[in-house]
């Protein structure tokens, strides 16, 4: 009997669901951290995979792919980033997203009554399938430094790393380069990526993971449908608002309608119409 192929079978390491499950394999995750940071780690502990932080009820929550602490209580947040997200204002989101991640991690980490020096060292690490800074570096590491003297570092023990899987500059270990190649092309070029590939096969054949992915897919479908519905509702609202402005602008341009007539026919407030009238006057003068 032929095995049915699900969407899970088609996933590669760049998918955040599969990335999370691979990083939950301690040997693989620890090896990646050791190779990236050029250090030996005795052990790592998973604080919570795909954790959502809502420090305050009204704050913007964040979902973390994988959050880890090592034996020295250094904390790591690992994220897979396939696309370069843009905000509604057209600005790239990653820089301020890392700022917010750091703030939320610190706020969650420091309990009431604790001193600031009890904050653990942190690394926020993004695996990016694009070169955000367009300098071809394999790794971009950011720590705070004094602009007047770049040799002075603010010792807050917080670092942000962008791993550019397409990079060609800077040295990385053979295993990290082979991992980049595997993420980009799904090609096995080392014993380490052979281990990663075998692990992915095991994960895809795990019934609990397959059931979990079905639940994940349903949740993502619900979120997409909800987002689409909100977008359509917003589009209808914006369309109605544009129609009102268009009617009011046309009536103002005619110059033969009273302010009250424009209010009644456009369904705009007097203040809105006065503002539109002033805007049209400025445009005309320009």
mmCIF file of N, CA, C and O in Angstrom, residues 180-218:
data_model
loop_
_atom_site.group_PDB
_atom_site.id
_atom_site.type_symbol
_atom_site.label_atom_id
_atom_site.label_comp_id
_atom_site.label_asym_id
_atom_site.label_seq_id
_atom_site.Cartn_x
_atom_site.Cartn_y
_atom_site.Cartn_z
ATOM 1 N N UNK A 180 24.177 25.910 6.218
ATOM 2 C CA UNK A 180 23.644 26.953 5.333
ATOM 3 C C UNK A 180 23.289 26.357 3.966
ATOM 4 O O UNK A 180 22.227 26.650 3.405
ATOM 5 N N UNK A 181 24.197 25.538 3.436
ATOM 6 C CA UNK A 181 23.949 24.913 2.128
ATOM 7 C C UNK A 181 22.721 24.011 2.181
ATOM 8 O O UNK A 181 21.935 23.955 1.225
ATOM 9 N N UNK A 182 22.582 23.315 3.288
ATOM 10 C CA UNK A 182 21.442 22.408 3.429
ATOM 11 C C UNK A 182 20.128 23.198 3.508
ATOM 12 O O UNK A 182 19.120 22.812 2.903
ATOM 13 N N UNK A 183 20.148 24.317 4.242
ATOM 14 C CA UNK A 183 18.952 25.163 4.336
ATOM 15 C C UNK A 183 18.589 25.727 2.971
ATOM 16 O O UNK A 183 17.416 25.768 2.580
ATOM 17 N N UNK A 184 19.616 26.153 2.213
ATOM 18 C CA UNK A 184 19.368 26.777 0.907
ATOM 19 C C UNK A 184 18.923 25.774 -0.156
ATOM 20 O O UNK A 184 17.982 26.049 -0.917
ATOM 21 N N UNK A 185 19.593 24.635 -0.204
ATOM 22 C CA UNK A 185 19.411 23.717 -1.342
ATOM 23 C C UNK A 185 18.953 22.319 -0.962
ATOM 24 O O UNK A 185 18.774 21.469 -1.844
ATOM 25 N N UNK A 186 18.844 22.059 0.348
ATOM 26 C CA UNK A 186 18.475 20.724 0.823
ATOM 27 C C UNK A 186 19.485 19.658 0.385
ATOM 28 O O UNK A 186 19.128 18.504 0.134
ATOM 29 N N UNK A 187 20.749 20.071 0.298
ATOM 30 C CA UNK A 187 21.808 19.157 -0.128
ATOM 31 C C UNK A 187 22.683 18.771 1.068
ATOM 32 O O UNK A 187 23.054 19.620 1.880
ATOM 33 N N UNK A 188 23.029 17.510 1.160
ATOM 34 C CA UNK A 188 23.869 17.002 2.246
ATOM 35 C C UNK A 188 25.322 17.052 1.803
ATOM 36 O O UNK A 188 25.706 16.427 0.810
ATOM 37 N N UNK A 189 26.144 17.815 2.545
ATOM 38 C CA UNK A 189 27.549 17.964 2.158
ATOM 39 C C UNK A 189 28.507 17.646 3.303
ATOM 40 O O UNK A 189 29.711 17.867 3.172
ATOM 41 N N UNK A 190 27.996 17.140 4.422
ATOM 42 C CA UNK A 190 28.865 16.828 5.561
ATOM 43 C C UNK A 190 28.189 15.780 6.432
ATOM 44 O O UNK A 190 26.993 15.501 6.298
ATOM 45 N N UNK A 191 28.965 15.212 7.333
ATOM 46 C CA UNK A 191 28.395 14.261 8.286
ATOM 47 C C UNK A 191 27.330 14.926 9.152
ATOM 48 O O UNK A 191 26.336 14.298 9.538
ATOM 49 N N UNK A 192 27.571 16.202 9.452
ATOM 50 C CA UNK A 192 26.605 16.918 10.297
ATOM 51 C C UNK A 192 25.262 17.084 9.584
ATOM 52 O O UNK A 192 24.209 16.821 10.172
ATOM 53 N N UNK A 193 25.281 17.523 8.317
ATOM 54 C CA UNK A 193 24.005 17.677 7.620
ATOM 55 C C UNK A 193 23.372 16.324 7.297
ATOM 56 O O UNK A 193 22.153 16.233 7.136
ATOM 57 N N UNK A 194 24.198 15.263 7.223
ATOM 58 C CA UNK A 194 23.627 13.925 7.097
ATOM 59 C C UNK A 194 22.835 13.589 8.360
ATOM 60 O O UNK A 194 21.739 13.030 8.297
ATOM 61 N N UNK A 195 23.375 13.969 9.518
ATOM 62 C CA UNK A 195 22.661 13.752 10.777
ATOM 63 C C UNK A 195 21.365 14.566 10.813
ATOM 64 O O UNK A 195 20.316 14.080 11.256
ATOM 65 N N UNK A 196 21.440 15.804 10.341
ATOM 66 C CA UNK A 196 20.239 16.652 10.298
ATOM 67 C C UNK A 196 19.190 16.042 9.375
ATOM 68 O O UNK A 196 18.007 15.968 9.720
ATOM 69 N N UNK A 197 19.617 15.597 8.195
ATOM 70 C CA UNK A 197 18.685 14.997 7.228
ATOM 71 C C UNK A 197 18.041 13.733 7.793
ATOM 72 O O UNK A 197 16.835 13.516 7.632
ATOM 73 N N UNK A 198 18.840 12.895 8.452
ATOM 74 C CA UNK A 198 18.294 11.677 9.057
ATOM 75 C C UNK A 198 17.307 12.011 10.179
ATOM 76 O O UNK A 198 16.279 11.332 10.350
ATOM 77 N N UNK A 199 17.628 13.054 10.921
ATOM 78 C CA UNK A 199 16.733 13.491 11.996
ATOM 79 C C UNK A 199 15.402 13.965 11.430
ATOM 80 O O UNK A 199 14.335 13.676 11.986
ATOM 81 N N UNK A 200 15.453 14.694 10.323
ATOM 82 C CA UNK A 200 14.224 15.176 9.687
ATOM 83 C C UNK A 200 13.364 13.997 9.230
ATOM 84 O O UNK A 200 12.132 14.013 9.386
ATOM 85 N N UNK A 201 14.002 12.963 8.693
ATOM 86 C CA UNK A 201 13.252 11.765 8.287
ATOM 87 C C UNK A 201 12.571 11.123 9.492
ATOM 88 O O UNK A 201 11.396 10.732 9.424
ATOM 89 N N UNK A 202 13.288 11.016 10.601
ATOM 90 C CA UNK A 202 12.717 10.461 11.824
ATOM 91 C C UNK A 202 11.529 11.299 12.303
ATOM 92 O O UNK A 202 10.486 10.757 12.699
ATOM 93 N N UNK A 203 11.704 12.600 12.264
ATOM 94 C CA UNK A 203 10.636 13.508 12.721
ATOM 95 C C UNK A 203 9.388 13.342 11.864
ATOM 96 O O UNK A 203 8.267 13.256 12.377
ATOM 97 N N UNK A 204 9.580 13.270 10.551
ATOM 98 C CA UNK A 204 8.435 13.155 9.643
ATOM 99 C C UNK A 204 7.717 11.820 9.787
ATOM 100 O O UNK A 204 6.533 11.712 9.442
ATOM 101 N N UNK A 205 8.410 10.807 10.284
ATOM 102 C CA UNK A 205 7.802 9.490 10.465
ATOM 103 C C UNK A 205 7.220 9.291 11.866
ATOM 104 O O UNK A 205 6.654 8.231 12.151
ATOM 105 N N UNK A 206 7.366 10.308 12.705
ATOM 106 C CA UNK A 206 6.878 10.226 14.078
ATOM 107 C C UNK A 206 5.378 10.550 14.098
ATOM 108 O O UNK A 206 4.968 11.643 13.711
ATOM 109 N N UNK A 207 4.570 9.615 14.547
ATOM 110 C CA UNK A 207 3.115 9.797 14.526
ATOM 111 C C UNK A 207 2.684 10.997 15.365
ATOM 112 O O UNK A 207 1.777 11.760 14.979
ATOM 113 N N UNK A 208 3.323 11.189 16.526
ATOM 114 C CA UNK A 208 2.955 12.330 17.369
ATOM 115 C C UNK A 208 3.232 13.650 16.660
ATOM 116 O O UNK A 208 2.452 14.589 16.761
ATOM 117 N N UNK A 209 4.351 13.715 15.946
ATOM 118 C CA UNK A 209 4.680 14.930 15.202
ATOM 119 C C UNK A 209 3.689 15.143 14.067
ATOM 120 O O UNK A 209 3.236 16.261 13.813
ATOM 121 N N UNK A 210 3.329 14.071 13.378
ATOM 122 C CA UNK A 210 2.364 14.178 12.275
ATOM 123 C C UNK A 210 1.012 14.679 12.783
ATOM 124 O O UNK A 210 0.378 15.533 12.165
ATOM 125 N N UNK A 211 0.586 14.153 13.932
ATOM 126 C CA UNK A 211 -0.664 14.627 14.531
ATOM 127 C C UNK A 211 -0.543 16.089 14.953
ATOM 128 O O UNK A 211 -1.475 16.885 14.767
ATOM 129 N N UNK A 212 0.614 16.428 15.501
ATOM 130 C CA UNK A 212 0.854 17.804 15.925
ATOM 131 C C UNK A 212 0.834 18.750 14.730
ATOM 132 O O UNK A 212 0.310 19.865 14.816
ATOM 133 N N UNK A 213 1.388 18.280 13.599
ATOM 134 C CA UNK A 213 1.411 19.135 12.409
ATOM 135 C C UNK A 213 0.002 19.337 11.848
ATOM 136 O O UNK A 213 -0.320 20.423 11.346
ATOM 137 N N UNK A 214 -0.836 18.328 11.934
ATOM 138 C CA UNK A 214 -2.217 18.487 11.487
ATOM 139 C C UNK A 214 -2.919 19.564 12.299
ATOM 140 O O UNK A 214 -3.631 20.416 11.757
ATOM 141 N N UNK A 215 -2.687 19.556 13.608
ATOM 142 C CA UNK A 215 -3.261 20.583 14.483
ATOM 143 C C UNK A 215 -2.685 21.955 14.132
ATOM 144 O O UNK A 215 -3.407 22.959 14.078
ATOM 145 N N UNK A 216 -1.375 21.989 13.879
ATOM 146 C CA UNK A 216 -0.687 23.232 13.499
ATOM 147 C C UNK A 216 -1.267 23.796 12.199
ATOM 148 O O UNK A 216 -1.536 24.989 12.086
ATOM 149 N N UNK A 217 -1.463 22.932 11.210
ATOM 150 C CA UNK A 217 -2.036 23.367 9.939
ATOM 151 C C UNK A 217 -3.435 23.945 10.117
ATOM 152 O O UNK A 217 -3.775 24.968 9.507
ATOM 153 N N UNK A 218 -4.244 23.289 10.928
ATOM 154 C CA UNK A 218 -5.600 23.778 11.175
ATOM 155 C C UNK A 218 -5.572 25.134 11.857
ATOM 156 O O UNK A 218 -6.348 26.037 11.508
#
